[in-house]
Short mmCIF file of C-alpha atoms in Angstrom, two decimals:
data_model
loop_
_atom_site.label_atom_id
_atom_site.label_comp_id
_atom_site.label_asym_id
_atom_site.label_seq_id
_atom_site.Cartn_x
_atom_site.Cartn_y
_atom_site.Cartn_z
CA MET X 8 -30.43 -16.38 -1.05
CA ALA X 9 -32.58 -13.08 -1.30
CA GLN X 10 -30.62 -10.57 -3.25
CA LYS X 11 -30.02 -7.37 -1.25
CA LYS X 12 -29.44 -3.78 -2.70
CA ILE X 13 -26.18 -2.23 -1.25
CA LEU X 14 -25.02 1.35 -1.47
CA PHE X 15 -21.40 1.72 -1.78
CA LEU X 16 -19.71 4.76 -0.90
CA THR X 17 -16.24 5.77 -2.39
CA GLY X 18 -14.44 8.59 -3.68
CA ASP X 19 -11.21 10.06 -5.43
CA TYR X 20 -8.17 8.40 -3.68
CA ALA X 21 -10.19 5.94 -2.07
CA GLU X 22 -7.84 2.78 -1.54
CA ASP X 23 -7.80 0.65 -4.63
CA TYR X 24 -8.44 -2.81 -3.04
CA GLU X 25 -10.97 -1.44 -0.61
CA THR X 26 -12.86 -0.19 -3.49
CA MET X 27 -12.45 -2.80 -6.10
CA VAL X 28 -12.43 -6.01 -4.02
CA PRO X 29 -15.65 -5.53 -2.01
CA PHE X 30 -17.59 -4.04 -5.00
CA GLN X 31 -16.76 -7.03 -7.06
CA MET X 32 -17.16 -9.57 -4.09
CA LEU X 33 -20.58 -8.41 -3.46
CA LEU X 34 -21.48 -8.51 -7.00
CA MET X 35 -20.19 -11.95 -7.31
CA VAL X 36 -22.48 -13.51 -4.74
CA GLY X 37 -25.44 -11.78 -6.50
CA HIS X 38 -26.24 -8.63 -4.61
CA GLU X 39 -27.13 -5.45 -6.56
CA VAL X 40 -24.66 -2.84 -5.69
CA HIS X 41 -24.55 0.78 -6.45
CA ALA X 42 -21.13 2.45 -6.38
CA VAL X 43 -21.57 6.27 -5.94
CA CYS X 44 -19.42 9.39 -4.96
CA PRO X 45 -20.93 12.99 -4.22
CA GLY X 46 -20.82 15.16 -7.21
CA LYS X 47 -20.38 12.40 -9.70
CA LYS X 48 -22.69 10.63 -12.05
CA LYS X 49 -23.09 7.09 -13.27
CA GLY X 50 -20.23 6.24 -15.61
CA GLU X 51 -17.77 8.86 -14.32
CA LYS X 52 -14.82 7.62 -12.55
CA VAL X 53 -12.81 8.06 -9.22
CA GLN X 54 -9.08 7.88 -9.13
CA THR X 55 -8.21 5.33 -6.50
CA ALA X 56 -4.68 4.88 -4.57
CA ILE X 57 -2.83 1.85 -3.65
CA HIS X 58 -1.83 1.91 0.19
CA ASP X 59 0.89 -0.61 0.83
CA PHE X 60 2.78 -1.88 3.77
CA ASP X 61 6.34 -1.80 2.61
CA GLY X 62 8.58 -1.17 5.73
CA ALA X 63 7.85 2.60 6.43
CA GLN X 64 6.37 3.66 9.53
CA THR X 65 3.14 4.19 7.77
CA TYR X 66 1.63 2.70 4.59
CA SER X 67 2.99 4.25 1.32
CA GLU X 68 0.62 5.57 -1.37
CA LYS X 69 1.00 4.78 -5.34
CA PRO X 70 -1.53 5.51 -8.17
CA GLY X 71 -4.32 2.99 -8.14
CA HIS X 72 -6.86 2.33 -11.08
CA LEU X 73 -9.73 4.41 -12.42
CA PHE X 74 -12.93 3.00 -10.79
CA GLU X 75 -16.16 3.52 -12.95
CA LEU X 76 -19.29 4.70 -10.76
CA ASN X 77 -22.40 2.58 -11.78
CA PHE X 78 -24.88 5.02 -10.01
CA THR X 79 -25.26 8.74 -9.81
CA PHE X 80 -24.97 10.03 -6.22
CA ASP X 81 -27.77 12.60 -6.41
CA ASP X 82 -30.23 9.74 -7.20
CA VAL X 83 -29.55 7.83 -4.11
CA ASP X 84 -32.82 7.20 -2.05
CA PRO X 85 -31.47 5.54 1.24
CA GLY X 86 -34.97 3.86 1.78
CA ALA X 87 -34.15 1.74 -1.25
CA TYR X 88 -31.27 0.03 0.13
CA ASP X 89 -30.61 -3.08 2.52
CA ALA X 90 -27.09 -2.18 3.47
CA LEU X 91 -24.17 0.45 3.24
CA CYS X 92 -20.53 -0.27 2.31
CA ILE X 93 -17.86 2.14 2.86
CA ALA X 94 -14.45 2.08 1.09
CA GLY X 95 -11.46 3.31 2.84
CA GLY X 96 -8.45 5.29 1.88
CA ARG X 97 -8.24 8.91 1.74
CA ALA X 98 -11.76 9.52 0.25
CA PRO X 99 -13.58 9.38 3.73
CA GLU X 100 -11.53 12.61 4.84
CA TYR X 101 -13.54 14.70 2.40
CA LEU X 102 -16.56 12.39 2.07
CA ARG X 103 -17.28 13.13 5.67
CA LEU X 104 -17.65 16.77 5.10
CA ASP X 105 -20.67 16.29 2.73
CA ARG X 106 -24.02 16.50 4.72
CA LYS X 107 -25.78 14.07 2.39
CA ILE X 108 -23.24 11.49 3.24
CA ILE X 109 -23.76 12.10 7.03
CA ASP X 110 -27.63 11.78 6.37
CA LEU X 111 -27.05 8.70 4.55
CA VAL X 112 -25.21 7.22 7.45
CA HIS X 113 -27.84 8.17 9.86
CA HIS X 114 -30.56 6.52 7.93
CA PHE X 115 -28.64 3.18 7.92
CA ASN X 116 -27.93 3.56 11.41
CA HIS X 117 -31.37 4.65 12.47
CA PHE X 118 -32.96 1.60 10.69
CA SER X 119 -30.14 -0.92 12.15
CA LYS X 120 -29.54 -1.81 8.46
CA PRO X 121 -26.10 -3.40 7.95
CA ILE X 122 -23.18 -1.07 7.58
CA ALA X 123 -19.70 -2.34 6.84
CA ALA X 124 -16.60 0.10 6.90
CA VAL X 125 -12.91 -0.54 6.35
CA CYS X 126 -9.92 1.30 7.30
CA HIS X 127 -10.23 4.91 6.91
CA GLY X 128 -13.92 4.48 6.08
CA ILE X 129 -14.72 4.62 9.86
CA GLN X 130 -14.00 8.24 9.76
CA ILE X 131 -17.30 8.73 8.08
CA LEU X 132 -18.81 6.92 10.84
CA THR X 133 -17.07 8.82 13.60
CA ALA X 134 -18.15 12.16 11.70
CA ALA X 135 -21.66 10.96 11.63
CA ASN X 136 -21.49 10.48 15.35
CA VAL X 137 -22.85 6.74 15.24
CA VAL X 138 -20.23 4.98 17.13
CA ALA X 139 -20.99 5.84 20.68
CA GLY X 140 -21.24 2.82 22.65
CA ARG X 141 -20.15 0.53 19.83
CA ARG X 142 -17.25 -1.87 19.41
CA LEU X 143 -15.40 -1.51 16.22
CA THR X 144 -11.90 -1.24 14.47
CA ALA X 145 -10.25 0.79 12.14
CA TYR X 146 -6.86 1.68 10.77
CA PRO X 147 -4.91 2.15 13.96
CA ALA X 148 -4.35 6.01 13.10
CA VAL X 149 -8.03 6.12 13.16
CA GLY X 150 -8.31 4.77 16.59
CA PRO X 151 -8.13 7.80 18.50
CA GLU X 152 -11.21 9.20 16.47
CA VAL X 153 -13.21 6.25 17.47
CA THR X 154 -12.50 6.71 21.00
CA ILE X 155 -13.02 10.53 20.82
CA ALA X 156 -16.42 9.77 19.18
CA GLY X 157 -17.57 7.36 21.99
CA GLY X 158 -16.93 4.18 20.52
CA GLU X 159 -14.69 1.31 21.76
CA TYR X 160 -11.76 1.05 19.49
CA VAL X 161 -10.83 -2.69 19.29
CA SER X 162 -7.17 -3.46 18.08
CA VAL X 163 -6.89 -6.50 15.84
CA PRO X 164 -4.72 -7.91 13.24
CA VAL X 165 -5.15 -6.26 9.97
CA THR X 166 -6.58 -9.64 8.68
CA GLU X 167 -9.39 -9.53 11.27
CA ALA X 168 -12.90 -7.93 11.41
CA VAL X 169 -14.89 -6.82 14.17
CA VAL X 170 -18.93 -7.38 14.28
CA ASP X 171 -21.05 -5.41 16.70
CA GLY X 172 -24.83 -5.91 15.70
CA ASN X 173 -25.30 -4.40 12.31
CA LEU X 174 -21.79 -2.89 12.38
CA VAL X 175 -19.10 -4.68 10.61
CA THR X 176 -15.55 -3.19 10.36
CA SER X 177 -11.92 -3.99 9.63
CA PRO X 178 -8.53 -2.32 10.01
CA ALA X 179 -7.52 -2.56 6.27
CA TRP X 180 -7.55 -4.36 2.88
CA PRO X 181 -5.76 -7.56 4.24
CA GLY X 182 -8.82 -8.13 6.29
CA HIS X 183 -11.17 -8.54 3.27
CA PRO X 184 -11.95 -12.27 3.49
CA ARG X 185 -13.09 -12.07 7.18
CA TRP X 186 -14.84 -8.53 6.67
CA ILE X 187 -16.85 -9.35 3.73
CA ALA X 188 -17.63 -13.02 5.11
CA ALA X 189 -18.93 -10.96 8.32
CA PHE X 190 -20.86 -8.49 6.35
CA LEU X 191 -22.55 -11.22 4.21
CA GLU X 192 -23.33 -13.20 7.47
CA VAL X 193 -25.03 -9.98 8.96
CA LEU X 194 -26.74 -9.52 5.41
CA GLY X 195 -28.21 -12.94 5.65
CA THR X 196 -26.32 -14.21 2.57
CA LYS X 197 -25.75 -17.86 2.80
CA ILE X 198 -23.02 -19.45 0.31
CA GLU X 199 -23.39 -23.13 -0.17
CA LEU X 200 -20.43 -25.27 -1.47
#
């Protein structure tokens, strides 16, 4: 397997599992992963949040872990990366307002590099205006944003993922096994047992 270099976007109050698990899984299979957040440097941390489905009409939010970034956002050169992975949670609400984040998404989209986004991470894709004509999923509350941005929102169980070319999406963290497996396939990563 050829090692890929992956840019991983997260931020304060990103969902804990949607930050920790994909980051660790991508490292585990041998990829180089740079976890970044605008305005933060290597060694600084973001506060995550745990979103759980515990009987309310929407998810609940509890404090998560501190997640240490391993690369400085201002040092990111998008041309040096093979793929982009975007965590969900509340962080995408403010990350999508950062012009450099939008420019990064445009780079990966323009060169048809693999892009994986989970849950509310899709808000960054809709803000970047790169979902028109694409099939994707998201947390159901983000579905209207996908439609308004010209994408085809696909309602799937939270344990599933949707692939459209280089774009891999899932509604929430219960979909990690399918979402990461699909992302690895799009990356060309082969795991042999």
